[in-house]
Amino acid sequence: MAREKKPVHKVQMTDGKRNIIQQLLQEYDIQSAEDIQNALKDLLGGTIKEMMEAEMDEHLDYEKSERSDTDDYRNGYKPKRINSSYGSMDIQVPQDRKSTFEPQVVKKRQKDISDIDQKIISMYAKGMTTRQISDTLEDIYGFEASEGFISDVTDKIMPQIEDWQNRPLSEVYPVLYIDAIHYSVRDNGVIRKLAAYVILGINQDGHKEVLTIEVGENESSKYWLSVLNGLKNRGVRDILILCADGLSGIKEAITAAYPKTEYQRCIVHQVRNTMKYVSDKDRKPFCADLKTIYQAPTEEKALDALERVTEKWSEKYPNSMRSWKQNWDAISPIFKFSTAVRKVIYTTNAIESLNATYRKLNRQRSVFPSDTALLKALYLSTFEATKKWTMPIRNWGQVYGELSIMYEGRLAE
């Protein structure tokens, strides 16, 4: 889907604008585009000052040149540095004796008038580090933004993340995927590897939906049970098929939380794990042989193919096929379905495009300063990636129809 273009500003000249421009050229001796920027910056500061003076007049109920019997009066100015789209500038904020003046054009404690918060969050979502964002703001806008300031800005989305993690979900998901990406995170000066577990569902309309992101390090049936119970508490009463790699304890957790759910081990991950044992020169013929297993029309034929492949390669690679036999109960559910359904569940392709976005974070940042920083980056990246998810997955009508027949009653509204 093509990215929506922002509207282009069309300049409409009037006599009033022409007079202002002529005065601007005379006042500032403008010779270049940079001179224009400096002039506008100066005018912005002056305009803010005049607007604050008008606000003070209204607050005190008399103008600067008038006398008044009120016990509150002007009390000089207080310098303040603010950031704008034209860079940093120093302004003078009028003060009153009772300190009751509340300026509105630039509020108390407000240090930015350029919507820079949204720019920072957008850059953070694209995987930029706080240092990179700080340097970019310096280059483009000409004002300094410390890494601490940038971190404070991005921290403002933490309540949004909490709301998102706890939002109500659909009652039934025909297909659910769980996948993990690993990141390096600093914890009290020690760098640890943490996994970000992404849970993505396909709802009954065929649209992809990221249900949650969990950051952790210890996989276990207890851990996964808490994750799945979290989905139950948010309204998910049934999952037809759950696709995942061989996550520790996931099978036991599914049995406990969703006993009717079909657990399908990701075939692509299964193949990748097998290829770890195989030399480069044998990878192509070995992969071709593995296809005869997972693309077999029935489970019986798949088992025959499994025996042939094992016999062919076991002497050269004795450990390569062991996991296929050990995990057959989680591999074999795929043979119940037609080709259309298999294309949806045999791989985590639906989640791979999302993972590609997440992996960019690893390329931008070798180490995250905290698990909170990692969660913020993942959350923002999720929204960047899912903007394009406007259409249902391919052939969903056929897939949903088959699943409806196989799981009659469970997909009923």
CSV table of C-alpha atoms in Angstrom, one decimal:
chain,number,residue,atom,x,y,z
A,1,MET,CA,0.0,0.0,0.0
A,2,ALA,CA,1.5,3.4,-1.0
A,3,ARG,CA,2.3,5.7,1.8
A,4,GLU,CA,-0.1,8.6,2.1
A,5,LYS,CA,1.4,11.9,0.9
A,6,LYS,CA,1.3,14.9,3.0
A,7,PRO,CA,-0.5,17.9,1.4
A,8,VAL,CA,1.7,20.5,-0.2
A,9,HIS,CA,1.3,24.0,1.1
A,10,LYS,CA,0.3,26.4,-1.7
A,11,VAL,CA,1.4,30.0,-1.3
A,12,GLN,CA,-1.4,32.5,-1.9
A,13,MET,CA,-0.2,36.0,-2.1
A,14,THR,CA,-2.2,39.1,-0.9
A,15,ASP,CA,-1.4,42.7,-0.7
A,16,GLY,CA,-1.0,42.4,3.1
A,17,LYS,CA,1.5,39.6,2.7
A,18,ARG,CA,3.5,41.5,0.1
A,19,ASN,CA,3.8,44.5,2.5
A,20,ILE,CA,5.0,42.3,5.3
A,21,ILE,CA,7.6,40.7,3.1
A,22,GLN,CA,8.9,44.0,1.9
A,23,GLN,CA,9.2,45.2,5.5
A,24,LEU,CA,11.0,41.9,6.3
A,25,LEU,CA,13.5,42.3,3.5
A,26,GLN,CA,14.3,45.9,4.6
A,27,GLU,CA,14.5,45.1,8.3
A,28,TYR,CA,16.8,42.1,8.1
A,29,ASP,CA,18.8,42.7,4.9
A,30,ILE,CA,17.9,39.2,3.7
A,31,GLN,CA,20.3,37.7,1.1
A,32,SER,CA,19.7,33.9,1.5
A,33,ALA,CA,17.3,31.2,2.7
A,34,GLU,CA,19.3,31.0,5.9
A,35,ASP,CA,18.7,34.7,6.5
A,36,ILE,CA,15.0,34.1,6.1
A,37,GLN,CA,15.1,31.3,8.8
A,38,ASN,CA,17.0,33.7,11.2
A,39,ALA,CA,14.5,36.5,10.5
A,40,LEU,CA,11.5,34.2,11.2
A,41,LYS,CA,13.2,33.0,14.4
A,42,ASP,CA,13.7,36.5,15.6
A,43,LEU,CA,10.1,37.4,14.7
A,44,LEU,CA,8.8,34.3,16.5
A,45,GLY,CA,10.6,35.4,19.7
A,46,GLY,CA,9.3,38.9,19.3
A,47,THR,CA,5.7,37.7,18.7
A,48,ILE,CA,5.8,35.5,21.7
A,49,LYS,CA,7.0,38.4,23.9
A,50,GLU,CA,4.2,40.7,22.6
A,51,MET,CA,1.6,38.0,23.2
A,52,MET,CA,2.8,37.5,26.7
A,53,GLU,CA,2.7,41.2,27.4
A,54,ALA,CA,-1.0,41.2,26.2
A,55,GLU,CA,-1.7,38.2,28.4
A,56,MET,CA,-0.2,40.1,31.4
A,57,ASP,CA,-2.3,43.2,30.6
A,58,GLU,CA,-5.4,41.0,30.7
A,59,HIS,CA,-4.3,39.3,33.9
A,60,LEU,CA,-3.6,42.5,35.8
A,61,ASP,CA,-6.6,44.3,34.1
A,62,TYR,CA,-4.5,47.3,33.1
A,63,GLU,CA,-1.9,48.1,30.4
A,64,LYS,CA,1.8,48.5,30.9
A,65,SER,CA,1.8,52.3,30.6
A,66,GLU,CA,-1.3,52.8,32.9
A,67,ARG,CA,-1.4,53.2,36.7
A,68,SER,CA,-3.5,51.0,38.9
A,69,ASP,CA,-4.5,50.7,42.6
A,70,THR,CA,-4.3,46.9,42.5
A,71,ASP,CA,-1.9,45.2,44.9
A,72,ASP,CA,-0.6,43.0,42.1
A,73,TYR,CA,1.7,44.6,39.5
A,74,ARG,CA,4.5,43.8,37.0
A,75,ASN,CA,7.7,42.5,38.5
A,76,GLY,CA,10.2,42.4,35.7
A,77,TYR,CA,11.1,39.5,33.5
A,78,LYS,CA,12.4,36.0,33.8
A,79,PRO,CA,14.6,34.5,31.1
A,80,LYS,CA,13.6,31.2,29.5
A,81,ARG,CA,15.1,29.1,26.8
A,82,ILE,CA,12.6,27.3,24.5
A,83,ASN,CA,13.0,25.0,21.5
A,84,SER,CA,11.1,25.7,18.3
A,85,SER,CA,11.2,24.5,14.7
A,86,TYR,CA,13.7,27.3,14.0
A,87,GLY,CA,16.0,26.2,16.8
A,88,SER,CA,16.6,27.3,20.4
A,89,MET,CA,15.8,30.8,21.5
A,90,ASP,CA,15.8,32.9,24.7
A,91,ILE,CA,12.7,34.7,25.6
A,92,GLN,CA,11.7,37.1,28.4
A,93,VAL,CA,8.7,36.0,30.4
A,94,PRO,CA,6.8,38.8,32.2
A,95,GLN,CA,6.4,38.3,36.0
A,96,ASP,CA,3.9,39.7,38.5
A,97,ARG,CA,4.5,40.4,42.2
A,98,LYS,CA,2.1,37.6,43.4
A,99,SER,CA,3.4,35.1,40.9
A,100,THR,CA,-0.2,34.3,39.8
A,101,PHE,CA,0.4,35.0,36.1
A,102,GLU,CA,-0.1,31.8,34.0
A,103,PRO,CA,1.0,32.5,30.4
A,104,GLN,CA,-0.8,30.5,27.7
A,105,VAL,CA,1.2,31.1,24.6
A,106,VAL,CA,4.2,29.3,26.2
A,107,LYS,CA,3.0,27.7,29.5
A,108,LYS,CA,5.0,27.4,32.7
A,109,ARG,CA,7.5,24.5,32.5
A,110,GLN,CA,6.9,24.2,28.7
A,111,LYS,CA,10.2,24.2,27.0
A,112,ASP,CA,9.2,23.1,23.5
A,113,ILE,CA,6.8,24.7,21.0
A,114,SER,CA,7.6,22.7,17.9
A,115,ASP,CA,5.7,19.4,18.5
A,116,ILE,CA,9.2,17.9,18.9
A,117,ASP,CA,7.8,15.2,21.2
A,118,GLN,CA,6.0,13.5,18.2
A,119,LYS,CA,9.2,13.9,16.1
A,120,ILE,CA,11.2,12.2,18.8
A,121,ILE,CA,8.7,9.4,19.2
A,122,SER,CA,8.6,8.9,15.4
A,123,MET,CA,12.4,8.6,15.2
A,124,TYR,CA,12.4,6.2,18.2
A,125,ALA,CA,9.8,4.1,16.4
A,126,LYS,CA,12.1,3.8,13.4
A,127,GLY,CA,14.8,2.3,15.6
A,128,MET,CA,17.1,5.3,16.2
A,129,THR,CA,19.0,5.5,19.5
A,130,THR,CA,18.7,8.4,21.9
A,131,ARG,CA,22.1,9.5,20.9
A,132,GLN,CA,21.2,9.4,17.2
A,133,ILE,CA,18.0,11.3,17.9
A,134,SER,CA,19.9,13.9,19.9
A,135,ASP,CA,22.4,14.4,17.0
A,136,THR,CA,19.6,14.6,14.4
A,137,LEU,CA,17.8,17.3,16.4
A,138,GLU,CA,21.0,19.3,16.7
A,139,ASP,CA,21.7,19.0,12.9
A,140,ILE,CA,18.1,19.8,11.7
A,141,TYR,CA,16.7,22.1,14.4
A,142,GLY,CA,19.8,23.6,15.9
A,143,PHE,CA,19.0,22.9,19.5
A,144,GLU,CA,20.4,20.4,22.0
A,145,ALA,CA,18.2,17.7,23.4
A,146,SER,CA,20.0,15.5,26.0
A,147,GLU,CA,19.6,11.8,25.9
A,148,GLY,CA,17.8,12.1,29.3
A,149,PHE,CA,15.3,14.5,27.8
A,150,ILE,CA,14.6,12.1,24.9
A,151,SER,CA,14.2,9.2,27.3
A,152,ASP,CA,11.7,11.3,29.3
A,153,VAL,CA,9.7,12.1,26.2
A,154,THR,CA,9.5,8.4,25.1
A,155,ASP,CA,8.6,7.5,28.7
A,156,LYS,CA,5.3,9.4,28.2
A,157,ILE,CA,4.1,6.5,26.1
A,158,MET,CA,4.4,4.0,28.9
A,159,PRO,CA,0.7,4.5,30.0
A,160,GLN,CA,-0.3,3.9,26.4
A,161,ILE,CA,1.7,0.6,26.4
A,162,GLU,CA,0.1,-0.5,29.6
A,163,ASP,CA,-3.4,0.2,28.1
A,164,TRP,CA,-2.5,-1.6,24.9
A,165,GLN,CA,-1.2,-4.6,26.8
A,166,ASN,CA,-4.5,-4.8,28.8
A,167,ARG,CA,-7.0,-3.9,26.0
A,168,PRO,CA,-9.9,-6.4,25.4
A,169,LEU,CA,-9.4,-8.9,22.7
A,170,SER,CA,-11.6,-11.0,20.4
A,171,GLU,CA,-13.3,-14.1,21.9
A,172,VAL,CA,-12.0,-16.5,19.2
A,173,TYR,CA,-8.8,-16.5,17.2
A,174,PRO,CA,-8.7,-19.1,14.4
A,175,VAL,CA,-4.9,-18.9,14.3
A,176,LEU,CA,-2.3,-17.6,16.7
A,177,TYR,CA,1.4,-17.3,16.3
A,178,ILE,CA,4.1,-17.0,19.0
A,179,ASP,CA,7.7,-16.1,17.9
A,180,ALA,CA,10.8,-14.7,19.7
A,181,ILE,CA,13.5,-12.3,18.8
A,182,HIS,CA,16.5,-11.9,21.1
A,183,TYR,CA,18.1,-8.6,22.2
A,184,SER,CA,21.0,-7.5,24.3
A,185,VAL,CA,19.9,-5.5,27.3
A,186,ARG,CA,22.0,-3.8,30.0
A,187,ASP,CA,21.0,-4.6,33.6
A,188,ASN,CA,23.0,-3.0,36.4
A,189,GLY,CA,26.0,-2.8,34.2
A,190,VAL,CA,25.7,-6.4,33.0
A,191,ILE,CA,24.6,-7.2,29.4
A,192,ARG,CA,22.0,-9.9,29.2
A,193,LYS,CA,20.2,-11.6,26.4
A,194,LEU,CA,16.4,-11.1,26.6
A,195,ALA,CA,13.7,-12.5,24.3
A,196,ALA,CA,10.8,-10.5,23.0
A,197,TYR,CA,7.9,-12.9,22.5
A,198,VAL,CA,5.5,-11.5,19.9
A,199,ILE,CA,2.0,-13.0,19.9
A,200,LEU,CA,0.1,-12.4,16.7
A,201,GLY,CA,-3.4,-13.5,15.9
A,202,ILE,CA,-5.5,-13.8,12.8
A,203,ASN,CA,-9.1,-12.9,13.8
A,204,GLN,CA,-12.2,-14.2,12.3
A,205,ASP,CA,-12.2,-11.6,9.6
A,206,GLY,CA,-8.7,-12.7,8.4
A,207,HIS,CA,-6.9,-9.6,9.7
A,208,LYS,CA,-3.6,-9.8,11.5
A,209,GLU,CA,-3.4,-8.3,15.0
A,210,VAL,CA,-0.5,-8.1,17.4
A,211,LEU,CA,-2.1,-9.2,20.7
A,212,THR,CA,0.8,-8.5,23.0
A,213,ILE,CA,4.6,-8.4,23.3
A,214,GLU,CA,6.3,-10.1,26.3
A,215,VAL,CA,9.9,-9.4,27.3
A,216,GLY,CA,11.5,-12.2,29.4
A,217,GLU,CA,14.4,-14.6,29.6
A,218,ASN,CA,13.1,-17.8,31.3
A,219,GLU,CA,10.9,-20.0,29.2
A,220,SER,CA,8.9,-22.5,31.2
A,221,SER,CA,5.4,-24.0,31.3
A,222,LYS,CA,4.7,-21.7,34.3
A,223,TYR,CA,5.8,-18.7,32.3
A,224,TRP,CA,3.7,-19.6,29.2
A,225,LEU,CA,0.7,-20.4,31.3
A,226,SER,CA,0.8,-16.9,32.8
A,227,VAL,CA,1.0,-15.5,29.3
A,228,LEU,CA,-1.9,-17.5,28.0
A,229,ASN,CA,-4.0,-16.9,31.1
A,230,GLY,CA,-3.3,-13.2,30.4
A,231,LEU,CA,-5.0,-13.6,27.0
A,232,LYS,CA,-7.9,-15.4,28.7
A,233,ASN,CA,-8.3,-12.6,31.2
A,234,ARG,CA,-8.6,-10.2,28.2
A,235,GLY,CA,-11.4,-12.1,26.7
A,236,VAL,CA,-9.9,-14.8,24.5
A,237,ARG,CA,-11.9,-17.9,25.2
A,238,ASP,CA,-10.7,-20.1,22.3
A,239,ILE,CA,-7.8,-20.5,19.9
A,240,LEU,CA,-8.2,-23.1,17.2
A,241,ILE,CA,-4.5,-23.5,16.1
A,242,LEU,CA,-1.5,-22.1,17.9
A,243,CYS,CA,1.7,-22.1,15.8
A,244,ALA,CA,5.1,-21.7,17.5
A,245,ASP,CA,8.7,-22.9,17.5
A,246,GLY,CA,9.7,-25.4,20.2
A,247,LEU,CA,9.4,-22.9,23.1
A,248,SER,CA,10.2,-24.6,26.4
A,249,GLY,CA,7.0,-25.5,28.3
A,250,ILE,CA,4.6,-24.1,25.6
A,251,LYS,CA,2.9,-27.4,24.9
A,252,GLU,CA,2.1,-28.0,28.6
A,253,ALA,CA,0.8,-24.5,29.0
A,254,ILE,CA,-1.5,-24.8,26.0
A,255,THR,CA,-2.9,-28.0,27.4
A,256,ALA,CA,-3.7,-26.3,30.7
A,257,ALA,CA,-5.0,-23.0,29.4
A,258,TYR,CA,-6.7,-24.0,26.1
A,259,PRO,CA,-7.0,-27.8,26.2
A,260,LYS,CA,-8.9,-27.9,22.8
A,261,THR,CA,-6.3,-25.9,21.0
A,262,GLU,CA,-4.2,-27.6,18.3
A,263,TYR,CA,-0.5,-27.0,18.7
A,264,GLN,CA,1.4,-26.8,15.4
A,265,ARG,CA,5.1,-26.6,15.5
A,266,CYS,CA,6.5,-24.1,13.0
A,267,ILE,CA,7.9,-26.2,10.1
A,268,VAL,CA,10.2,-23.4,8.9
A,269,HIS,CA,11.9,-23.3,12.3
A,270,GLN,CA,12.0,-27.1,12.3
A,271,VAL,CA,13.9,-27.0,9.0
A,272,ARG,CA,16.2,-24.3,10.1
A,273,ASN,CA,17.1,-26.2,13.3
A,274,THR,CA,17.8,-29.3,11.2
A,275,MET,CA,20.1,-27.4,8.8
A,276,LYS,CA,22.4,-26.5,11.8
A,277,TYR,CA,23.8,-30.0,11.5
A,278,VAL,CA,24.3,-29.9,7.7
A,279,SER,CA,27.3,-28.6,5.7
A,280,ASP,CA,26.8,-26.0,3.0
A,281,LYS,CA,27.4,-28.4,0.1
A,282,ASP,CA,24.6,-30.7,1.3
A,283,ARG,CA,22.1,-28.1,2.3
A,284,LYS,CA,20.2,-27.9,-1.1
A,285,PRO,CA,19.6,-31.7,-1.5
A,286,PHE,CA,18.8,-32.1,2.2
A,287,CYS,CA,16.2,-29.3,2.1
A,288,ALA,CA,14.7,-30.9,-1.0
A,289,ASP,CA,14.4,-34.2,0.9
A,290,LEU,CA,12.8,-32.5,3.9
A,291,LYS,CA,10.1,-31.1,1.6
A,292,THR,CA,9.0,-34.6,0.8
A,293,ILE,CA,8.1,-34.9,4.5
A,294,TYR,CA,6.1,-31.7,5.3
A,295,GLN,CA,4.6,-31.4,1.8
A,296,ALA,CA,3.3,-35.0,1.9
A,297,PRO,CA,-0.5,-35.3,1.2
A,298,THR,CA,-1.1,-37.5,4.3
A,299,GLU,CA,0.5,-38.2,7.6
A,300,GLU,CA,1.1,-41.8,6.6
A,301,LYS,CA,3.1,-40.8,3.5
A,302,ALA,CA,4.9,-38.1,5.6
A,303,LEU,CA,6.0,-40.9,8.0
A,304,ASP,CA,7.3,-43.0,5.1
A,305,ALA,CA,9.2,-39.9,3.8
A,306,LEU,CA,10.6,-39.3,7.3
A,307,GLU,CA,12.0,-42.9,7.4
A,308,ARG,CA,13.6,-42.5,3.9
A,309,VAL,CA,15.2,-39.2,4.8
A,310,THR,CA,16.5,-40.4,8.1
A,311,GLU,CA,18.0,-43.5,6.5
A,312,LYS,CA,19.6,-41.5,3.8
A,313,TRP,CA,21.3,-38.9,6.0
A,314,SER,CA,21.7,-40.5,9.4
A,315,GLU,CA,25.1,-41.9,8.7
A,316,LYS,CA,26.6,-38.5,7.7
A,317,TYR,CA,24.5,-36.4,10.1
A,318,PRO,CA,23.3,-38.7,12.9
A,319,ASN,CA,21.6,-36.0,15.0
A,320,SER,CA,19.9,-34.1,12.2
A,321,MET,CA,16.6,-35.9,12.1
A,322,ARG,CA,16.2,-36.7,15.8
A,323,SER,CA,14.0,-33.8,16.6
A,324,TRP,CA,11.6,-34.7,13.8
A,325,LYS,CA,10.7,-37.9,15.5
A,326,GLN,CA,10.8,-36.4,19.0
A,327,ASN,CA,8.4,-33.6,18.0
A,328,TRP,CA,6.2,-35.5,15.5
A,329,ASP,CA,3.1,-35.0,17.6
A,330,ALA,CA,3.5,-31.3,17.2
A,331,ILE,CA,4.6,-31.4,13.6
A,332,SER,CA,1.9,-33.8,12.3
A,333,PRO,CA,-1.3,-31.7,12.9
A,334,ILE,CA,-0.6,-30.0,9.5
A,335,PHE,CA,-1.5,-33.1,7.6
A,336,LYS,CA,-5.2,-32.7,8.7
A,337,PHE,CA,-5.6,-29.7,6.5
A,338,SER,CA,-5.8,-28.7,2.8
A,339,THR,CA,-3.0,-26.8,1.0
A,340,ALA,CA,-4.8,-23.5,1.6
A,341,VAL,CA,-4.8,-23.9,5.4
A,342,ARG,CA,-1.3,-25.4,5.4
A,343,LYS,CA,0.1,-22.2,3.8
A,344,VAL,CA,-1.3,-20.3,6.7
A,345,ILE,CA,-0.1,-22.5,9.6
A,346,TYR,CA,3.0,-24.4,8.4
A,347,THR,CA,5.2,-21.4,8.8
A,348,THR,CA,5.2,-18.2,10.8
A,349,ASN,CA,5.4,-16.2,7.5
A,350,ALA,CA,2.5,-14.0,8.8
A,351,ILE,CA,4.8,-12.9,11.6
A,352,GLU,CA,8.1,-12.8,9.7
A,353,SER,CA,7.4,-9.4,8.1
A,354,LEU,CA,6.8,-8.0,11.5
A,355,ASN,CA,10.0,-9.6,12.8
A,356,ALA,CA,11.9,-7.9,10.0
A,357,THR,CA,10.8,-4.6,11.5
A,358,TYR,CA,11.9,-5.7,14.9
A,359,ARG,CA,15.3,-6.9,13.7
A,360,LYS,CA,16.0,-3.4,12.4
A,361,LEU,CA,16.2,-2.5,16.1
A,362,ASN,CA,19.1,-4.9,16.5
A,363,ARG,CA,20.9,-3.3,13.6
A,364,GLN,CA,20.4,0.2,15.1
A,365,ARG,CA,21.2,-0.6,18.7
A,366,SER,CA,23.8,-3.2,19.8
A,367,VAL,CA,22.6,-2.9,23.4
A,368,PHE,CA,19.4,-1.5,24.9
A,369,PRO,CA,19.9,0.5,28.2
A,370,SER,CA,17.0,-1.3,29.9
A,371,ASP,CA,14.1,-3.8,29.3
A,372,THR,CA,11.8,-0.8,29.5
A,373,ALA,CA,13.7,0.9,26.6
A,374,LEU,CA,13.4,-2.3,24.6
A,375,LEU,CA,9.6,-2.6,25.3
A,376,LYS,CA,9.1,1.1,24.2
A,377,ALA,CA,11.0,0.5,20.9
A,378,LEU,CA,9.1,-2.7,20.2
A,379,TYR,CA,5.7,-1.1,20.9
A,380,LEU,CA,6.4,1.9,18.6
A,381,SER,CA,7.9,-0.4,15.9
A,382,THR,CA,4.7,-2.5,16.1
A,383,PHE,CA,2.6,0.5,15.2
A,384,GLU,CA,4.9,1.5,12.4
A,385,ALA,CA,4.7,-2.0,10.9
A,386,THR,CA,1.0,-2.6,11.3
A,387,LYS,CA,-0.1,0.6,9.6
A,388,LYS,CA,0.0,-1.4,6.3
A,389,TRP,CA,-2.2,-4.2,7.6
A,390,THR,CA,-5.4,-3.1,6.0
A,391,MET,CA,-6.4,-6.3,4.1
A,392,PRO,CA,-7.2,-9.8,5.2
A,393,ILE,CA,-4.7,-12.6,4.5
A,394,ARG,CA,-4.8,-14.2,1.1
A,395,ASN,CA,-7.5,-16.9,0.5
A,396,TRP,CA,-9.0,-16.3,4.0
A,397,GLY,CA,-12.5,-17.2,2.9
A,398,GLN,CA,-11.4,-20.7,1.9
A,399,VAL,CA,-9.3,-21.1,5.0
A,400,TYR,CA,-12.0,-19.9,7.3
A,401,GLY,CA,-14.6,-22.1,5.7
A,402,GLU,CA,-12.4,-25.2,6.2
A,403,LEU,CA,-11.7,-24.4,9.8
A,404,SER,CA,-15.3,-23.7,10.5
A,405,ILE,CA,-16.2,-27.2,9.3
A,406,MET,CA,-13.4,-28.9,11.2
A,407,TYR,CA,-14.1,-27.0,14.4
A,408,GLU,CA,-17.8,-26.9,14.1
A,409,GLY,CA,-19.4,-24.9,17.0
A,410,ARG,CA,-16.2,-23.4,18.2
A,411,LEU,CA,-16.3,-20.6,15.6
A,412,ALA,CA,-20.0,-19.9,16.1
A,413,GLU,CA,-20.7,-16.3,17.0
